[in-house]
Amino acid sequence: MPILEVEHIQKKFEHTEVLKDLSFSLEQGQVLSIIGSSGSGKTTLLRCLNFLERPDHGIIRVNGETLFDASAPGSARESDIRRKRLHFGLVFQSFNLFPQYTARQNVMLARELLAKELPDYRERKKEIQQEIAAQAETLLTQMGLLNRMDNYPHQLSGGQCQRVAIARALALQPDILCFDEPTSALDPELTGEVLKVIRELAVQDTTMIIVTHEMSFAREVSDRIIFMDNGYILEQGTPKQVFEHPREERTRQFLSNYQGENR
Amino acid sequence: MELVMEQMPVVINALNTGFLQTLKLFFVTLAGAVPLGLIIAFGSMSRFKPISWACRVLVWIVRGTPLMIQLLIIYYFPGLVLDNPIWGGGETGRFLAASVSFILNYACYFSEIYRGGIQGVPVGQEEAGLVLGMTKSQIFFRVTLLQMIKRIVPPMSNEIITLVKDTSLARIIALQEIIWAGQSFMKGSHGISGAIWPLFFTAVYYLLCNGILTILLGRLEKKLDYFR
């Protein structure tokens, strides 16, 4: 059974149809990269998966459980949605770290707040907090930020901020980790360190959806590629299929812009 | 000069009493306008059009007219026009009317500062919180609020220092604040008359008070300097 099934998602803003009937699925442990030109709807798709936008039509299923069904109005209640969001993690293009918290606090905050809702939180408070702190340290170490844990975001480079943001998303152990152009806001020399971390996550079989303009990276790290154009999925398949034998003329045209990078 | 030294204890005593009333009006205004401003700010950002419209019109009127006129209208209108002197007589009534005028006026100014502060926090902050499973109120109190406070401290400091001086406008309805106290020695009070120096001397009180406030607010600003 696929970990994620997306069926017939449609989304309109005012009069613009941004997503026009998208369907795809993703297996556990796979990495899916979504490519396509700006304005093709890639980011909106990620935002729909994370319930930052509500699709007008369609169904989103995770592990066979229907998280969202546009035809069932009850599935969009704010209190339920909060829990459903936790199936997904999202790493933003512009990091969106909380500036008043250190790297460590950024990673710990959401879990601490969720822990307070546990029925046995009061009795096990100390134990739970130690566990959360330990997890944050492990994650930040994994991100290569052992010496940066107590720095505030403004004291970190863009690449370091993005790695903190990845650790923050991982702390909630989402089923599927989404990246919205994770390196687009970075200086070219800082993209490498972020891509390296994502590559390591792929090796550990983290299920990921990555919206990216880094074609060679997408090709190397992904199990599947989706090429989006004008709100449609124009083409999907393995990296080999999409990059080497694109069926659509539009895909070929898009990829030719990155030719220098790919060869 | 000798005469001044002779008059000094009496004058200082009277000015202190007046300044106490000034401070009372200052603190009551702050205590009322800080929360009321937040309500007006949320009102003017409300998606329910009649509420946002009403709040914006209120802010437009209050910011578009002199506080002195607002004071006069609020104090005299109920008694003279409606024949219903709701404020009651004497210093208590004047203080009540002055407090209401100042709170309303300053709440409108504060609300615009808050609105800028709230809207100045990037949307991404709220979205990051949502994606991490936080509730709206957790996001407000744990993420947005402090960033908003940091943004509004400098403009609020300005307004607060202006408020100290603006309290003197309450003189127009004869509230016995420090300007009133200083002026009384011109006409004659406590056996002193024709003395203008006490009125000039009130400036020292304002200056000292604002000096202390500047230091305190500057410290707060510095305290929030640890993040950007």
CSV table of C-alpha atoms in Angstrom, one decimal:
chain,number,residue,atom,x,y,z
A,1,MET,CA,0.0,0.0,0.0
A,2,PRO,CA,1.4,3.4,-0.8
A,3,ILE,CA,2.2,5.7,2.1
A,4,LEU,CA,0.6,8.7,0.3
A,5,GLU,CA,-2.2,8.7,-2.3
A,6,VAL,CA,-3.3,12.0,-3.8
A,7,GLU,CA,-6.4,11.8,-6.0
A,8,HIS,CA,-7.8,14.5,-8.3
A,9,ILE,CA,-6.6,17.5,-6.3
A,10,GLN,CA,-7.8,20.8,-7.7
A,11,LYS,CA,-7.2,24.3,-6.3
A,12,LYS,CA,-8.4,27.6,-7.4
A,13,PHE,CA,-7.4,31.1,-6.2
A,14,GLU,CA,-10.0,33.7,-7.1
A,15,HIS,CA,-10.2,33.0,-10.8
A,16,THR,CA,-6.9,31.3,-11.4
A,17,GLU,CA,-6.9,27.5,-11.4
A,18,VAL,CA,-3.5,26.6,-9.9
A,19,LEU,CA,-3.9,22.9,-9.6
A,20,LYS,CA,-6.0,21.1,-12.2
A,21,ASP,CA,-6.8,17.5,-11.3
A,22,LEU,CA,-3.5,16.1,-9.9
A,23,SER,CA,-3.1,12.4,-8.9
A,24,PHE,CA,-0.1,10.6,-7.7
A,25,SER,CA,1.1,8.2,-5.1
A,26,LEU,CA,4.3,7.6,-3.1
A,27,GLU,CA,5.7,4.4,-1.5
A,28,GLN,CA,7.2,4.3,2.0
A,29,GLY,CA,10.9,5.3,1.9
A,30,GLN,CA,10.8,6.8,-1.5
A,31,VAL,CA,11.9,10.2,-2.6
A,32,LEU,CA,9.8,12.1,-5.0
A,33,SER,CA,11.0,15.3,-6.6
A,34,ILE,CA,8.7,17.7,-8.2
A,35,ILE,CA,10.2,19.8,-11.0
A,36,GLY,CA,8.7,22.4,-13.3
A,37,SER,CA,8.9,26.1,-14.0
A,38,SER,CA,7.8,28.8,-11.5
A,39,GLY,CA,4.1,29.2,-11.3
A,40,SER,CA,3.4,25.6,-12.4
A,41,GLY,CA,1.7,24.9,-9.0
A,42,LYS,CA,4.5,22.9,-7.3
A,43,THR,CA,4.5,25.0,-4.1
A,44,THR,CA,0.7,25.1,-3.9
A,45,LEU,CA,0.7,21.3,-4.1
A,46,LEU,CA,3.0,21.1,-1.1
A,47,ARG,CA,0.9,23.6,0.8
A,48,CYS,CA,-2.2,21.6,0.1
A,49,LEU,CA,-0.5,18.5,1.5
A,50,ASN,CA,0.4,20.4,4.7
A,51,PHE,CA,-3.1,21.9,4.9
A,52,LEU,CA,-1.9,25.4,4.5
A,53,GLU,CA,-4.3,25.5,1.6
A,54,ARG,CA,-7.5,23.6,1.3
A,55,PRO,CA,-8.0,21.9,-2.1
A,56,ASP,CA,-11.4,22.5,-3.7
A,57,HIS,CA,-11.6,18.9,-4.9
A,58,GLY,CA,-9.8,15.7,-4.3
A,59,ILE,CA,-8.7,13.3,-1.6
A,60,ILE,CA,-5.5,12.9,0.3
A,61,ARG,CA,-4.7,9.6,2.0
A,62,VAL,CA,-1.8,8.7,4.2
A,63,ASN,CA,-1.3,5.0,5.1
A,64,GLY,CA,-4.7,4.3,3.8
A,65,GLU,CA,-6.4,6.8,6.1
A,66,THR,CA,-8.3,9.5,4.4
A,67,LEU,CA,-6.9,12.8,5.8
A,68,PHE,CA,-8.8,15.1,3.5
A,69,ASP,CA,-11.8,14.6,1.3
A,70,ALA,CA,-13.1,17.8,-0.3
A,71,SER,CA,-16.5,16.2,-0.7
A,72,ALA,CA,-16.8,15.3,3.0
A,73,PRO,CA,-17.0,18.7,4.8
A,74,GLY,CA,-16.2,17.3,8.2
A,75,SER,CA,-12.7,16.4,7.2
A,76,ALA,CA,-11.7,20.1,7.2
A,77,ARG,CA,-12.3,21.0,10.8
A,78,GLU,CA,-9.4,23.1,12.2
A,79,SER,CA,-9.0,21.0,15.4
A,80,ASP,CA,-8.7,17.7,13.3
A,81,ILE,CA,-6.5,19.3,10.8
A,82,ARG,CA,-3.9,20.2,13.4
A,83,ARG,CA,-3.4,16.5,14.1
A,84,LYS,CA,-3.5,15.6,10.5
A,85,ARG,CA,-0.8,18.0,9.6
A,86,LEU,CA,1.6,16.0,11.8
A,87,HIS,CA,1.7,13.3,9.1
A,88,PHE,CA,3.6,15.8,7.1
A,89,GLY,CA,6.7,18.0,7.7
A,90,LEU,CA,7.5,21.0,5.7
A,91,VAL,CA,10.8,22.7,5.2
A,92,PHE,CA,10.3,26.2,3.7
A,93,GLN,CA,12.3,28.0,1.2
A,94,SER,CA,12.9,30.9,3.6
A,95,PHE,CA,13.5,28.6,6.6
A,96,ASN,CA,10.9,30.4,8.8
A,97,LEU,CA,12.9,29.7,12.0
A,98,PHE,CA,11.6,31.4,15.1
A,99,PRO,CA,14.1,34.2,15.6
A,100,GLN,CA,13.6,34.5,19.4
A,101,TYR,CA,14.6,30.9,20.0
A,102,THR,CA,18.0,29.2,19.8
A,103,ALA,CA,18.5,26.4,17.3
A,104,ARG,CA,17.9,23.9,20.0
A,105,GLN,CA,14.7,25.6,21.2
A,106,ASN,CA,13.4,25.8,17.6
A,107,VAL,CA,13.7,22.1,17.4
A,108,MET,CA,12.2,21.4,20.8
A,109,LEU,CA,9.3,23.9,20.9
A,110,ALA,CA,6.6,22.0,19.0
A,111,ARG,CA,7.3,18.7,20.6
A,112,GLU,CA,7.2,20.3,24.1
A,113,LEU,CA,3.8,21.9,23.3
A,114,LEU,CA,2.5,18.6,22.0
A,115,ALA,CA,3.9,16.7,25.0
A,116,LYS,CA,1.8,18.9,27.3
A,117,GLU,CA,-1.3,17.3,25.8
A,118,LEU,CA,-0.2,13.8,26.9
A,119,PRO,CA,-2.4,12.4,29.7
A,120,ASP,CA,0.6,11.4,31.8
A,121,TYR,CA,2.6,14.6,31.2
A,122,ARG,CA,2.6,15.8,34.8
A,123,GLU,CA,3.9,12.6,36.3
A,124,ARG,CA,6.5,12.1,33.6
A,125,LYS,CA,7.4,15.7,32.9
A,126,LYS,CA,11.1,15.4,33.7
A,127,GLU,CA,11.5,12.2,31.7
A,128,ILE,CA,9.6,13.6,28.7
A,129,GLN,CA,11.6,16.8,28.6
A,130,GLN,CA,14.9,15.0,28.8
A,131,GLU,CA,13.8,12.8,26.0
A,132,ILE,CA,12.8,15.8,23.8
A,133,ALA,CA,16.1,17.5,24.6
A,134,ALA,CA,18.1,14.4,23.8
A,135,GLN,CA,16.3,14.0,20.5
A,136,ALA,CA,17.0,17.7,19.6
A,137,GLU,CA,20.7,17.2,20.3
A,138,THR,CA,20.8,14.0,18.2
A,139,LEU,CA,19.1,15.7,15.3
A,140,LEU,CA,21.2,18.8,15.4
A,141,THR,CA,24.3,16.7,15.6
A,142,GLN,CA,23.1,14.7,12.6
A,143,MET,CA,22.7,18.0,10.8
A,144,GLY,CA,26.3,18.9,11.6
A,145,LEU,CA,25.3,21.6,14.1
A,146,LEU,CA,26.7,20.2,17.3
A,147,ASN,CA,28.5,23.5,18.1
A,148,ARG,CA,25.7,25.7,17.0
A,149,MET,CA,22.8,24.4,19.1
A,150,ASP,CA,22.7,27.5,21.3
A,151,ASN,CA,23.0,30.1,18.6
A,152,TYR,CA,20.1,32.2,17.5
A,153,PRO,CA,19.0,32.1,13.9
A,154,HIS,CA,20.6,35.5,13.1
A,155,GLN,CA,23.9,34.1,14.2
A,156,LEU,CA,23.7,31.3,11.7
A,157,SER,CA,24.4,31.2,8.0
A,158,GLY,CA,21.6,30.4,5.6
A,159,GLY,CA,22.7,26.9,5.1
A,160,GLN,CA,22.9,26.4,8.9
A,161,CYS,CA,19.4,27.9,9.3
A,162,GLN,CA,18.0,25.5,6.7
A,163,ARG,CA,19.6,22.6,8.5
A,164,VAL,CA,18.0,23.7,11.8
A,165,ALA,CA,14.7,23.9,10.0
A,166,ILE,CA,15.1,20.3,8.7
A,167,ALA,CA,15.9,19.2,12.2
A,168,ARG,CA,12.8,21.0,13.5
A,169,ALA,CA,10.6,19.3,10.9
A,170,LEU,CA,12.2,15.9,11.7
A,171,ALA,CA,11.6,16.3,15.5
A,172,LEU,CA,7.9,15.5,15.0
A,173,GLN,CA,8.8,12.4,13.1
A,174,PRO,CA,6.5,13.0,10.1
A,175,ASP,CA,5.5,10.2,7.8
A,176,ILE,CA,6.4,12.4,4.8
A,177,LEU,CA,8.9,15.3,4.9
A,178,CYS,CA,8.3,18.0,2.3
A,179,PHE,CA,10.8,20.5,1.0
A,180,ASP,CA,9.8,23.6,-0.8
A,181,GLU,CA,12.8,24.7,-2.8
A,182,PRO,CA,15.1,24.2,0.2
A,183,THR,CA,18.1,25.8,-1.4
A,184,SER,CA,16.6,28.6,-3.5
A,185,ALA,CA,17.2,31.2,-0.8
A,186,LEU,CA,20.8,30.2,-0.3
A,187,ASP,CA,24.1,31.4,-1.8
A,188,PRO,CA,25.4,28.8,-4.3
A,189,GLU,CA,28.2,27.8,-2.0
A,190,LEU,CA,25.8,27.0,0.8
A,191,THR,CA,23.4,24.8,-1.2
A,192,GLY,CA,25.9,21.9,-1.0
A,193,GLU,CA,25.7,21.5,2.8
A,194,VAL,CA,21.9,21.4,2.7
A,195,LEU,CA,21.7,19.0,-0.2
A,196,LYS,CA,24.2,16.7,1.5
A,197,VAL,CA,21.9,16.5,4.6
A,198,ILE,CA,18.9,15.7,2.4
A,199,ARG,CA,20.9,13.0,0.6
A,200,GLU,CA,21.7,11.4,3.9
A,201,LEU,CA,18.1,11.4,4.8
A,202,ALA,CA,17.3,9.7,1.5
A,203,VAL,CA,19.9,7.0,2.4
A,204,GLN,CA,18.1,6.4,5.7
A,205,ASP,CA,14.8,5.8,3.7
A,206,THR,CA,13.1,9.0,4.8
A,207,THR,CA,10.0,9.4,2.7
A,208,MET,CA,10.4,12.8,1.1
A,209,ILE,CA,8.7,15.1,-1.5
A,210,ILE,CA,11.1,17.7,-2.8
A,211,VAL,CA,10.2,20.7,-4.9
A,212,THR,CA,13.4,21.8,-6.4
A,213,HIS,CA,15.2,23.5,-9.3
A,214,GLU,CA,18.4,21.5,-8.6
A,215,MET,CA,18.0,19.1,-11.5
A,216,SER,CA,21.2,17.1,-11.0
A,217,PHE,CA,20.4,16.7,-7.4
A,218,ALA,CA,16.8,15.6,-8.1
A,219,ARG,CA,18.0,13.1,-10.6
A,220,GLU,CA,20.5,11.6,-8.3
A,221,VAL,CA,18.5,11.5,-5.1
A,222,SER,CA,14.9,10.7,-6.3
A,223,ASP,CA,13.1,7.4,-6.9
A,224,ARG,CA,10.4,9.2,-8.8
A,225,ILE,CA,10.1,12.5,-10.6
A,226,ILE,CA,7.0,14.5,-11.3
A,227,PHE,CA,7.2,17.3,-14.0
A,228,MET,CA,4.5,19.9,-13.4
A,229,ASP,CA,3.3,22.4,-16.0
A,230,ASN,CA,0.5,24.9,-15.8
A,231,GLY,CA,-1.2,23.1,-12.9
A,232,TYR,CA,-1.0,19.6,-14.4
A,233,ILE,CA,1.3,16.7,-13.9
A,234,LEU,CA,2.6,16.5,-17.4
A,235,GLU,CA,4.9,13.6,-16.9
A,236,GLN,CA,6.0,11.3,-14.1
A,237,GLY,CA,8.3,8.4,-13.8
A,238,THR,CA,11.8,7.3,-12.7
A,239,PRO,CA,14.5,9.9,-13.0
A,240,LYS,CA,15.9,7.9,-15.9
A,241,GLN,CA,12.6,8.0,-17.8
A,242,VAL,CA,11.9,11.7,-17.2
A,243,PHE,CA,15.4,13.0,-17.6
A,244,GLU,CA,16.7,10.8,-20.4
A,245,HIS,CA,13.6,9.9,-22.3
A,246,PRO,CA,11.0,12.6,-21.7
A,247,ARG,CA,7.8,11.8,-23.6
A,248,GLU,CA,6.5,15.3,-23.7
A,249,GLU,CA,7.9,18.1,-25.8
A,250,ARG,CA,7.3,20.6,-23.0
A,251,THR,CA,9.4,18.4,-20.6
A,252,ARG,CA,12.2,18.3,-23.1
A,253,GLN,CA,12.0,22.0,-23.5
A,254,PHE,CA,12.1,22.7,-19.8
A,255,LEU,CA,15.0,20.3,-19.2
A,256,SER,CA,17.0,21.9,-22.0
A,257,ASN,CA,17.3,25.0,-19.8
A,258,TYR,CA,19.3,22.9,-17.3
A,259,GLN,CA,21.3,21.0,-19.9
A,260,GLY,CA,24.6,22.6,-18.9
A,261,GLU,CA,24.0,21.4,-15.3
A,262,ASN,CA,23.0,17.9,-16.2
A,263,ARG,CA,25.9,16.9,-18.3
B,1,MET,CA,16.2,85.4,44.0
B,2,GLU,CA,15.7,85.5,47.8
B,3,LEU,CA,12.0,85.7,47.2
B,4,VAL,CA,12.1,82.6,45.1
B,5,MET,CA,14.0,80.7,47.7
B,6,GLU,CA,11.4,81.8,50.2
B,7,GLN,CA,8.5,80.7,48.0
B,8,MET,CA,10.2,77.5,47.0
B,9,PRO,CA,9.0,75.1,49.7
B,10,VAL,CA,5.4,76.1,49.3
B,11,VAL,CA,5.6,76.0,45.5
B,12,ILE,CA,7.3,72.6,45.4
B,13,ASN,CA,4.7,71.2,47.7
B,14,ALA,CA,1.9,72.4,45.4
B,15,LEU,CA,3.7,71.3,42.3
B,16,ASN,CA,4.2,67.8,43.8
B,17,THR,CA,0.5,67.5,44.4
B,18,GLY,CA,-0.2,68.6,40.9
B,19,PHE,CA,2.4,66.2,39.5
B,20,LEU,CA,0.8,63.4,41.4
B,21,GLN,CA,-2.4,64.0,39.5
B,22,THR,CA,-0.4,64.2,36.3
B,23,LEU,CA,1.1,60.8,37.1
B,24,LYS,CA,-2.2,59.4,38.0
B,25,LEU,CA,-3.7,60.4,34.6
B,26,PHE,CA,-0.6,59.0,32.9
B,27,PHE,CA,-0.8,55.6,34.5
B,28,VAL,CA,-4.5,55.3,34.2
B,29,THR,CA,-4.3,56.2,30.5
B,30,LEU,CA,-1.6,53.6,29.9
B,31,ALA,CA,-3.4,50.9,31.8
B,32,GLY,CA,-6.6,51.6,29.8
B,33,ALA,CA,-5.1,52.4,26.3
B,34,VAL,CA,-2.7,49.5,26.1
B,35,PRO,CA,-5.4,46.8,26.2
B,36,LEU,CA,-8.1,48.9,24.4
B,37,GLY,CA,-5.6,49.6,21.6
B,38,LEU,CA,-5.1,45.9,21.1
B,39,ILE,CA,-8.9,45.4,20.8
B,40,ILE,CA,-9.2,48.2,18.3
B,41,ALA,CA,-6.2,46.8,16.4
B,42,PHE,CA,-7.8,43.4,16.1
B,43,GLY,CA,-11.1,45.0,15.3
B,44,SER,CA,-9.7,47.0,12.4
B,45,MET,CA,-8.0,43.8,11.1
B,46,SER,CA,-11.3,41.8,11.4
B,47,ARG,CA,-12.6,40.1,8.4
B,48,PHE,CA,-16.1,41.1,9.5
B,49,LYS,CA,-16.4,44.3,7.5
B,50,PRO,CA,-18.7,46.3,9.7
B,51,ILE,CA,-16.4,45.9,12.7
B,52,SER,CA,-13.2,46.8,10.8
B,53,TRP,CA,-15.0,49.7,9.2
B,54,ALA,CA,-16.2,51.0,12.5
B,55,CYS,CA,-12.8,50.7,14.1
B,56,ARG,CA,-11.1,52.5,11.2
B,57,VAL,CA,-13.6,55.3,11.3
B,58,LEU,CA,-13.1,55.7,15.0
B,59,VAL,CA,-9.3,55.8,14.5
B,60,TRP,CA,-9.7,58.3,11.7
B,61,ILE,CA,-11.8,60.7,13.8
B,62,VAL,CA,-9.7,60.4,17.0
B,63,ARG,CA,-6.4,60.8,15.2
B,64,GLY,CA,-7.8,63.5,12.9
B,65,THR,CA,-9.0,65.9,15.6
B,66,PRO,CA,-7.1,67.6,18.5
B,67,LEU,CA,-7.1,65.8,21.8
B,68,MET,CA,-8.0,69.2,23.4
B,69,ILE,CA,-11.3,69.3,21.5
B,70,GLN,CA,-12.0,65.7,22.4
B,71,LEU,CA,-11.4,66.6,26.0
B,72,LEU,CA,-13.8,69.5,25.8
B,73,ILE,CA,-16.5,67.6,24.0
B,74,ILE,CA,-16.3,64.5,26.3
B,75,TYR,CA,-16.3,66.7,29.4
B,76,TYR,CA,-19.0,69.3,28.5
B,77,PHE,CA,-21.2,67.5,26.0
B,78,PRO,CA,-23.1,65.2,28.4
B,79,GLY,CA,-23.9,68.0,30.8
B,80,LEU,CA,-24.4,71.1,28.6
B,81,VAL,CA,-26.0,69.5,25.5
B,82,LEU,CA,-27.7,66.3,26.8
B,83,ASP,CA,-28.5,67.8,30.2
B,84,ASN,CA,-27.0,64.7,31.8
B,85,PRO,CA,-23.8,65.5,33.6
B,86,ILE,CA,-22.6,61.9,33.8
B,87,TRP,CA,-19.1,62.9,35.1
B,88,GLY,CA,-20.3,64.4,38.3
B,89,GLY,CA,-18.8,67.5,39.7
B,90,GLY,CA,-15.4,68.4,41.1
B,91,GLU,CA,-12.0,67.0,40.6
B,92,THR,CA,-13.2,63.4,40.5
B,93,GLY,CA,-15.6,64.2,37.6
B,94,ARG,CA,-12.8,66.1,35.8
B,95,PHE,CA,-10.4,63.2,36.3
B,96,LEU,CA,-12.9,60.7,35.1
B,97,ALA,CA,-13.7,62.6,31.9
B,98,ALA,CA,-10.0,63.3,31.3
B,99,SER,CA,-9.2,59.6,31.7
B,100,VAL,CA,-11.9,58.5,29.3
B,101,SER,CA,-10.7,61.1,26.7
B,102,PHE,CA,-7.0,60.1,27.1
B,103,ILE,CA,-7.7,56.4,27.0
B,104,LEU,CA,-9.8,56.6,23.9
B,105,ASN,CA,-7.3,58.9,22.1
B,106,TYR,CA,-4.2,56.9,23.0
B,107,ALA,CA,-5.9,53.6,22.3
B,108,CYS,CA,-6.4,54.7,18.7
B,109,TYR,CA,-2.7,55.7,18.3
B,110,PHE,CA,-1.6,52.5,20.0
B,111,SER,CA,-3.9,50.4,17.8
B,112,GLU,CA,-2.2,51.6,14.7
B,113,ILE,CA,1.2,50.8,16.2
B,114,TYR,CA,0.0,47.3,17.1
B,115,ARG,CA,-1.4,46.8,13.7
B,116,GLY,CA,1.9,47.6,12.1
B,117,GLY,CA,3.6,45.3,14.6
B,118,ILE,CA,1.3,42.4,14.0
B,119,GLN,CA,1.3,42.8,10.2
B,120,GLY,CA,5.1,43.2,10.3
B,121,VAL,CA,5.6,39.7,11.5
B,122,PRO,CA,6.1,37.6,8.4
B,123,VAL,CA,3.3,35.1,7.5
B,124,GLY,CA,5.9,32.4,7.4
B,125,GLN,CA,6.1,32.5,11.2
B,126,GLU,CA,2.5,31.5,11.6
B,127,GLU,CA,2.7,28.9,8.8
B,128,ALA,CA,5.8,27.3,10.4
B,129,GLY,CA,3.9,27.1,13.6
B,130,LEU,CA,0.8,25.6,11.9
B,131,VAL,CA,2.9,23.0,10.1
B,132,LEU,CA,4.5,22.0,13.4
B,133,GLY,CA,1.0,21.3,14.8
B,134,MET,CA,0.7,24.3,17.0
B,135,THR,CA,-2.6,25.9,17.8
B,136,LYS,CA,-3.4,29.5,16.8
B,137,SER,CA,-3.1,30.7,20.4
B,138,GLN,CA,0.2,28.8,20.9
B,139,ILE,CA,1.5,30.5,17.8
B,140,PHE,CA,0.4,33.9,19.0
B,141,PHE,CA,1.8,33.6,22.5
B,142,ARG,CA,4.9,31.5,21.8
B,143,VAL,CA,6.0,32.8,18.4
B,144,THR,CA,4.3,36.0,17.2
B,145,LEU,CA,3.8,38.1,20.4
B,146,LEU,CA,7.5,38.7,21.3
B,147,GLN,CA,8.4,39.5,17.7
B,148,MET,CA,5.5,42.0,17.7
B,149,ILE,CA,6.6,43.5,21.0
B,150,LYS,CA,10.1,43.9,19.7
B,151,ARG,CA,8.8,45.8,16.7
B,152,ILE,CA,6.5,48.1,18.6
B,153,VAL,CA,8.8,49.1,21.5
B,154,PRO,CA,10.5,52.1,19.6
B,155,PRO,CA,7.2,53.7,18.3
B,156,MET,CA,5.5,53.0,21.7
B,157,SER,CA,8.3,54.7,23.6
B,158,ASN,CA,7.7,57.7,21.4
B,159,GLU,CA,4.0,57.7,22.2
B,160,ILE,CA,4.5,57.1,25.9
B,161,ILE,CA,6.8,60.1,26.2
B,162,THR,CA,4.4,62.2,24.3
B,163,LEU,CA,1.6,61.1,26.7
B,164,VAL,CA,3.5,62.4,29.7
B,165,LYS,CA,3.5,65.9,28.1
B,166,ASP,CA,0.0,65.6,26.7
B,167,THR,CA,-1.5,65.1,30.2
B,168,SER,CA,-1.0,68.9,30.5
B,169,LEU,CA,-3.9,69.3,28.0
B,170,ALA,CA,-6.2,68.3,30.8
B,171,ARG,CA,-5.6,71.8,32.2
B,172,ILE,CA,-8.3,72.9,29.7
B,173,ILE,CA,-11.0,71.3,31.8
B,174,ALA,CA,-9.3,72.6,35.0
B,175,LEU,CA,-8.0,69.2,36.1
B,176,GLN,CA,-5.6,70.1,38.9
B,177,GLU,CA,-2.5,68.6,37.3
B,178,ILE,CA,1.0,70.2,37.5
B,179,ILE,CA,0.4,73.0,34.9
B,180,TRP,CA,-2.7,74.0,36.7
B,181,ALA,CA,-0.8,74.0,40.0
B,182,GLY,CA,2.0,76.1,38.5
B,183,GLN,CA,-0.4,78.6,36.9
B,184,SER,CA,-2.2,79.1,40.2
B,185,PHE,CA,0.7,81.1,41.6
B,186,MET,CA,0.1,83.7,38.9
B,187,LYS,CA,-3.4,84.5,40.0
B,188,GLY,CA,-2.6,83.9,43.6
B,189,SER,CA,-2.5,80.8,45.8
B,190,HIS,CA,-1.0,79.8,49.1
B,191,GLY,CA,-0.3,83.5,49.7
B,192,ILE,CA,1.8,83.9,46.5
B,193,SER,CA,0.6,85.8,43.5
B,194,GLY,CA,2.1,87.2,40.3
B,195,ALA,CA,4.8,84.5,40.3
B,196,ILE,CA,5.5,83.0,36.9
B,197,TRP,CA,8.5,81.0,37.8
B,198,PRO,CA,6.5,78.1,39.2
B,199,LEU,CA,4.9,77.6,35.8
B,200,PHE,CA,8.3,77.5,34.2
B,201,PHE,CA,9.6,75.2,36.9
B,202,THR,CA,7.0,72.5,35.9
B,203,ALA,CA,9.2,71.8,32.9
B,204,VAL,CA,11.7,70.2,35.2
B,205,TYR,CA,9.2,67.7,36.4
B,206,TYR,CA,8.4,66.6,32.8
B,207,LEU,CA,12.0,66.5,31.9
B,208,LEU,CA,12.9,64.3,34.9
B,209,CYS,CA,10.0,62.0,34.4
B,210,ASN,CA,10.7,61.5,30.7
B,211,GLY,CA,14.4,61.1,31.5
B,212,ILE,CA,13.5,58.1,33.7
B,213,LEU,CA,11.1,56.7,31.1
B,214,THR,CA,13.7,57.0,28.3
B,215,ILE,CA,16.2,55.0,30.4
B,216,LEU,CA,13.6,52.3,31.2
B,217,LEU,CA,12.2,52.0,27.7
B,218,GLY,CA,15.8,52.0,26.3
B,219,ARG,CA,16.6,49.1,28.6
B,220,LEU,CA,13.6,47.1,27.4
B,221,GLU,CA,14.6,47.7,23.8
B,222,LYS,CA,18.1,46.5,24.6
B,223,LYS,CA,16.7,43.5,26.4
B,224,LEU,CA,14.9,42.4,23.2
B,225,ASP,CA,18.1,42.9,21.2
B,226,TYR,CA,19.2,39.3,21.5
B,227,PHE,CA,17.2,38.3,18.4
B,228,ARG,CA,16.5,39.8,15.1
